[in-house]
JSON list of C-alpha atoms in Angstrom, two decimals:
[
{"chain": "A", "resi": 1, "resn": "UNK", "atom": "CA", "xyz": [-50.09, -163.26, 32.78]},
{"chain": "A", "resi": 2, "resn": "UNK", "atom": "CA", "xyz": [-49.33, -159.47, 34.35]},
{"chain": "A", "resi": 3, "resn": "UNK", "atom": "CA", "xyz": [-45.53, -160.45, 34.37]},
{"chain": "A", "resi": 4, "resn": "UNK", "atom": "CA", "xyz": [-45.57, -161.58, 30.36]},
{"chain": "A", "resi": 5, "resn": "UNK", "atom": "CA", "xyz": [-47.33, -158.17, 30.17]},
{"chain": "A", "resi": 6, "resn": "UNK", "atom": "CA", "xyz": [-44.68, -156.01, 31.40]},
{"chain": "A", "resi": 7, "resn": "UNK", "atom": "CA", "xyz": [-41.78, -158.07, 30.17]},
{"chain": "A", "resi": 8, "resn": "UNK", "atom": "CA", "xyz": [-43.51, -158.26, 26.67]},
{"chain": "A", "resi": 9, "resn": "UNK", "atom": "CA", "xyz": [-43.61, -154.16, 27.21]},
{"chain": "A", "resi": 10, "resn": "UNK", "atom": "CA", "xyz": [-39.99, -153.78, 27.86]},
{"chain": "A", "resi": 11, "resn": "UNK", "atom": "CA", "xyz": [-39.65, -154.88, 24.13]},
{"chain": "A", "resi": 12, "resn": "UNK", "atom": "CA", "xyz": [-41.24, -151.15, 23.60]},
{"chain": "A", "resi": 13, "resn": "UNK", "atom": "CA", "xyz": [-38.08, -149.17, 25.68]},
{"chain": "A", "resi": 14, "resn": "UNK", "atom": "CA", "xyz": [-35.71, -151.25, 24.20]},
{"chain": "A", "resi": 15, "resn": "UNK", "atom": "CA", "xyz": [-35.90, -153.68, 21.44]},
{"chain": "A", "resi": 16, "resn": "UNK", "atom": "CA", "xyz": [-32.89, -155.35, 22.09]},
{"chain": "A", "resi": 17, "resn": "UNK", "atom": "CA", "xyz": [-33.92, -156.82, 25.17]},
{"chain": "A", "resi": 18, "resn": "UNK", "atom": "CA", "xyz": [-34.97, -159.74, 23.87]},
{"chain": "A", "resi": 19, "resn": "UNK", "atom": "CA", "xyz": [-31.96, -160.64, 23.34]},
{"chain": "A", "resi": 20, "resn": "UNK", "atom": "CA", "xyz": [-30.62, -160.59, 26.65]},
{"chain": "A", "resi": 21, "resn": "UNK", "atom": "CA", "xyz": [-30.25, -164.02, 28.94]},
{"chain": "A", "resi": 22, "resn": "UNK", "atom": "CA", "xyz": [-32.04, -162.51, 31.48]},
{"chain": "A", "resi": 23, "resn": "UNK", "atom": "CA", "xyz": [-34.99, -161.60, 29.42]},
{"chain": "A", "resi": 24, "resn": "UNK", "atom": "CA", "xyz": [-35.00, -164.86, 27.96]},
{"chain": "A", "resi": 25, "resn": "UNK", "atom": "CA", "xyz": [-35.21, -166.55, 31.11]},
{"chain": "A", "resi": 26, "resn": "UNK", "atom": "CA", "xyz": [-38.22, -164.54, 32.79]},
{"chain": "A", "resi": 27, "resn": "UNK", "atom": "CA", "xyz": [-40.08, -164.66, 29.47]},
{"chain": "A", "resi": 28, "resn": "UNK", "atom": "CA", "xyz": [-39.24, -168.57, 29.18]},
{"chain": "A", "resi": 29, "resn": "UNK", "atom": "CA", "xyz": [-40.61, -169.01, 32.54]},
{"chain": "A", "resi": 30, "resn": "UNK", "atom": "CA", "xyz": [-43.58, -167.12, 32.56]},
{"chain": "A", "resi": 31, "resn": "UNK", "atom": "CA", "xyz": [-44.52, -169.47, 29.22]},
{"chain": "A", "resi": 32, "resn": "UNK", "atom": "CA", "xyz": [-43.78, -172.21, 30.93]},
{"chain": "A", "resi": 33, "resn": "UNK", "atom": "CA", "xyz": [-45.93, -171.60, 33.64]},
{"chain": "A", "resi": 34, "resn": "UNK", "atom": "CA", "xyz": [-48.72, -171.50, 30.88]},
{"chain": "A", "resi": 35, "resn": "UNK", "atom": "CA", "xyz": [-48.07, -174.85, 29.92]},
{"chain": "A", "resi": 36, "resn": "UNK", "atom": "CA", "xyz": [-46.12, -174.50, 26.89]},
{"chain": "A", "resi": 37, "resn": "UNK", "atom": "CA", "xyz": [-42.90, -175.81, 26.72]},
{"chain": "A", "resi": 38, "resn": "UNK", "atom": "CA", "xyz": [-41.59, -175.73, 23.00]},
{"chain": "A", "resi": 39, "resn": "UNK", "atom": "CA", "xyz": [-41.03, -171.93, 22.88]},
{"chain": "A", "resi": 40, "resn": "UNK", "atom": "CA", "xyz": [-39.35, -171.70, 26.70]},
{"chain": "A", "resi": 41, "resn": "UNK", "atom": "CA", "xyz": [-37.09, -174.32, 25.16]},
{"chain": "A", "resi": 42, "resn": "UNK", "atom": "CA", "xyz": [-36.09, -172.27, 22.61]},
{"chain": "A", "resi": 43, "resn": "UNK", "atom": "CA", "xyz": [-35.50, -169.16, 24.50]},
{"chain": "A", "resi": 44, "resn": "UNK", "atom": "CA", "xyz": [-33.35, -171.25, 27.32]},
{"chain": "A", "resi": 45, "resn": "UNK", "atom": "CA", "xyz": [-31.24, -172.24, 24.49]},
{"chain": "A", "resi": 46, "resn": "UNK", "atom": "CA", "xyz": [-30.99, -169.11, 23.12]},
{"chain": "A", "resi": 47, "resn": "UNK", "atom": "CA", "xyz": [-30.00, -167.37, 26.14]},
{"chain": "A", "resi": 48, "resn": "UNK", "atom": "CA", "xyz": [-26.73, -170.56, 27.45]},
{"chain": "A", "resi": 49, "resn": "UNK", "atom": "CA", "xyz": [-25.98, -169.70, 23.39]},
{"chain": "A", "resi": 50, "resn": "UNK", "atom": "CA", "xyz": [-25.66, -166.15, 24.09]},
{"chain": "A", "resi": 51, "resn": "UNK", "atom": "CA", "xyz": [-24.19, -166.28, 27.70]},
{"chain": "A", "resi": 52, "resn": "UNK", "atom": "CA", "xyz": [-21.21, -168.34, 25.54]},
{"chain": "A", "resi": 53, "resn": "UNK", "atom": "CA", "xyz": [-20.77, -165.47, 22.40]},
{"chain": "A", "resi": 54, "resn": "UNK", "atom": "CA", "xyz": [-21.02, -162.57, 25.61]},
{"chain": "A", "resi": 55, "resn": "UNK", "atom": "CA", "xyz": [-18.97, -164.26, 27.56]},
{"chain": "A", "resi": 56, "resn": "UNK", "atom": "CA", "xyz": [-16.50, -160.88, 27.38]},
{"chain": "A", "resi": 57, "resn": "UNK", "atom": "CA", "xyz": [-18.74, -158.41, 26.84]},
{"chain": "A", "resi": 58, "resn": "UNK", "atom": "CA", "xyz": [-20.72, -155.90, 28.94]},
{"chain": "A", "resi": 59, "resn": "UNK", "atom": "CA", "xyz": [-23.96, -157.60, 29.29]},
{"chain": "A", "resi": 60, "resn": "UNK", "atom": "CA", "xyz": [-24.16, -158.52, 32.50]},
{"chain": "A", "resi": 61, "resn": "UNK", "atom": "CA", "xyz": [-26.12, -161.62, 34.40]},
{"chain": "A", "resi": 62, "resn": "UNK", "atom": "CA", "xyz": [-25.71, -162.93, 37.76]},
{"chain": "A", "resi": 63, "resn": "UNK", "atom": "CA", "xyz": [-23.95, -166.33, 38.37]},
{"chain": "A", "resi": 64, "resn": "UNK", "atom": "CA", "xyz": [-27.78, -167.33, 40.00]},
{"chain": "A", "resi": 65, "resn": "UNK", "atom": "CA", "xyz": [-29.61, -166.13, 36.87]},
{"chain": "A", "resi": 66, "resn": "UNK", "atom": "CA", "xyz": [-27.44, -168.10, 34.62]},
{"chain": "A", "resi": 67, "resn": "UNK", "atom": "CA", "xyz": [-27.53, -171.44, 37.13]},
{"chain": "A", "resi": 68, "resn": "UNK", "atom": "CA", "xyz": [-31.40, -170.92, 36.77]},
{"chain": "A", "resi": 69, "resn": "UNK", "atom": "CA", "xyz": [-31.27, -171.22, 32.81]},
{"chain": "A", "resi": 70, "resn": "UNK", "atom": "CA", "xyz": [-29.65, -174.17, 33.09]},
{"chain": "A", "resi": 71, "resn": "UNK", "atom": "CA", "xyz": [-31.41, -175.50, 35.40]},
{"chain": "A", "resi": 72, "resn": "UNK", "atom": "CA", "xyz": [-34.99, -174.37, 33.57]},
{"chain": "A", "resi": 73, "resn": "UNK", "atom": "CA", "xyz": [-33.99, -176.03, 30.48]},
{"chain": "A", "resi": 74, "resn": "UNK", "atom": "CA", "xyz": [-33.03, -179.16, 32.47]},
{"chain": "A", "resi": 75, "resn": "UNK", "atom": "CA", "xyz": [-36.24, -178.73, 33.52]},
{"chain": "A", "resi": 76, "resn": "UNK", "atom": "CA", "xyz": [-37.95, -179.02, 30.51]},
{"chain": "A", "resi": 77, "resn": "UNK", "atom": "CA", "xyz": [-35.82, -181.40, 28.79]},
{"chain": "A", "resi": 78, "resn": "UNK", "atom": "CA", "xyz": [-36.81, -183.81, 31.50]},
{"chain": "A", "resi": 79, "resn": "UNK", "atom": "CA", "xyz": [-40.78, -182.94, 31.52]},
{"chain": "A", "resi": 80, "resn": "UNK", "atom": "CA", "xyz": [-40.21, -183.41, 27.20]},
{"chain": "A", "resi": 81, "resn": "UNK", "atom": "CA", "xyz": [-38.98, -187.02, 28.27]},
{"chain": "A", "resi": 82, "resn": "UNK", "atom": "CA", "xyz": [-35.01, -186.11, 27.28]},
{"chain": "A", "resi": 83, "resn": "UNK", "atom": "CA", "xyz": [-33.37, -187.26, 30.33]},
{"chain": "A", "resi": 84, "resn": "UNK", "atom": "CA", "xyz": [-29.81, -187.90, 28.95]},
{"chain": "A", "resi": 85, "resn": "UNK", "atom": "CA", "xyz": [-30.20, -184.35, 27.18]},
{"chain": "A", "resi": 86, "resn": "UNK", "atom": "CA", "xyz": [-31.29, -182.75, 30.62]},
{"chain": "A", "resi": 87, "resn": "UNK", "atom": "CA", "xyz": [-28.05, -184.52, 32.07]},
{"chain": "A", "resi": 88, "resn": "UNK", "atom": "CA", "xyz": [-26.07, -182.77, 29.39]},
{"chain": "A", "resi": 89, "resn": "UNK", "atom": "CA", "xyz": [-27.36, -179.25, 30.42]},
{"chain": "A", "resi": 90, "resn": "UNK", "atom": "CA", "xyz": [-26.76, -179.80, 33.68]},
{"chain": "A", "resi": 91, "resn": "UNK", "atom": "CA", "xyz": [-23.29, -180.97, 33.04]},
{"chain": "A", "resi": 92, "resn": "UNK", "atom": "CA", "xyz": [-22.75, -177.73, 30.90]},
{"chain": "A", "resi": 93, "resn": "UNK", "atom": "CA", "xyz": [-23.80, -175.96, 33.33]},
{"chain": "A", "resi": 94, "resn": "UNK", "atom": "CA", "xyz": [-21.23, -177.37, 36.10]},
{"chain": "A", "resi": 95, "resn": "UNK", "atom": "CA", "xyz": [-18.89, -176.76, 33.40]},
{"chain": "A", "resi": 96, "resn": "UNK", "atom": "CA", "xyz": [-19.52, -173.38, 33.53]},
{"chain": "A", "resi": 97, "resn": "UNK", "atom": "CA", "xyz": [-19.67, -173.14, 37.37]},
{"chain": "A", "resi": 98, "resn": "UNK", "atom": "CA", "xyz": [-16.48, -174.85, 37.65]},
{"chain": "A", "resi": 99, "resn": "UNK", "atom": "CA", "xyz": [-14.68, -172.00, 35.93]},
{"chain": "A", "resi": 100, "resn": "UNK", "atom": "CA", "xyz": [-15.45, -169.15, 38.90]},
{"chain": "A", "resi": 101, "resn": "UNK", "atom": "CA", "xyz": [-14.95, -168.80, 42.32]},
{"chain": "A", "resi": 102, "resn": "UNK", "atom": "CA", "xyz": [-18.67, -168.53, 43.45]}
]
């Protein structure tokens, strides 16, 4: 519950936050470890949607952050009972991995 806290109070330095992968994939898992799994979805998507449309730009997220959204929303796609769709994130996410050198 302390880490919702403080990533709910970064929202107060800087609004935009929340729209940042990263963000969305603490705040996803810190629901998720509260049992909800609707609104971590969401965010999970969110962020693989925004990692695509930032793709060039400067915000910034390690090549482990982004294989743990994909690998969170897997997650929850298969706890949901959405095995093919986990198997599609997890494809995407090769996808992804397959275009860098790390």
């Amino acid at each position: 519950d302390a880490a919702r806290v403080n990533i709910d109070r970064s929202l107060s330095y800087d609004f935009k936050m929340r729209d940042r992968p990263l963000y969305q994939l603490v705040k996803s898992n810190c629901l998720f470890l509260q049992g909800e799994v609707d609104e971590p979805k969401r965010l999970l998507e969110n962020a693989i949607s925004t990692m695509d449309i930032n793709d060039n730009t400067d915000i910034t997220i390690s090549i482990t952050d982004k294989a743990s959204i994909f690998i969170s929303l897997a997650l929850i796609l298969s706890k949901q009972n959405f095995p093919i769709d986990a198997d599609n994130i997890l494809q995407k996410g090769k996808d992804t991995f397959a275009k860098t050198t790390d």
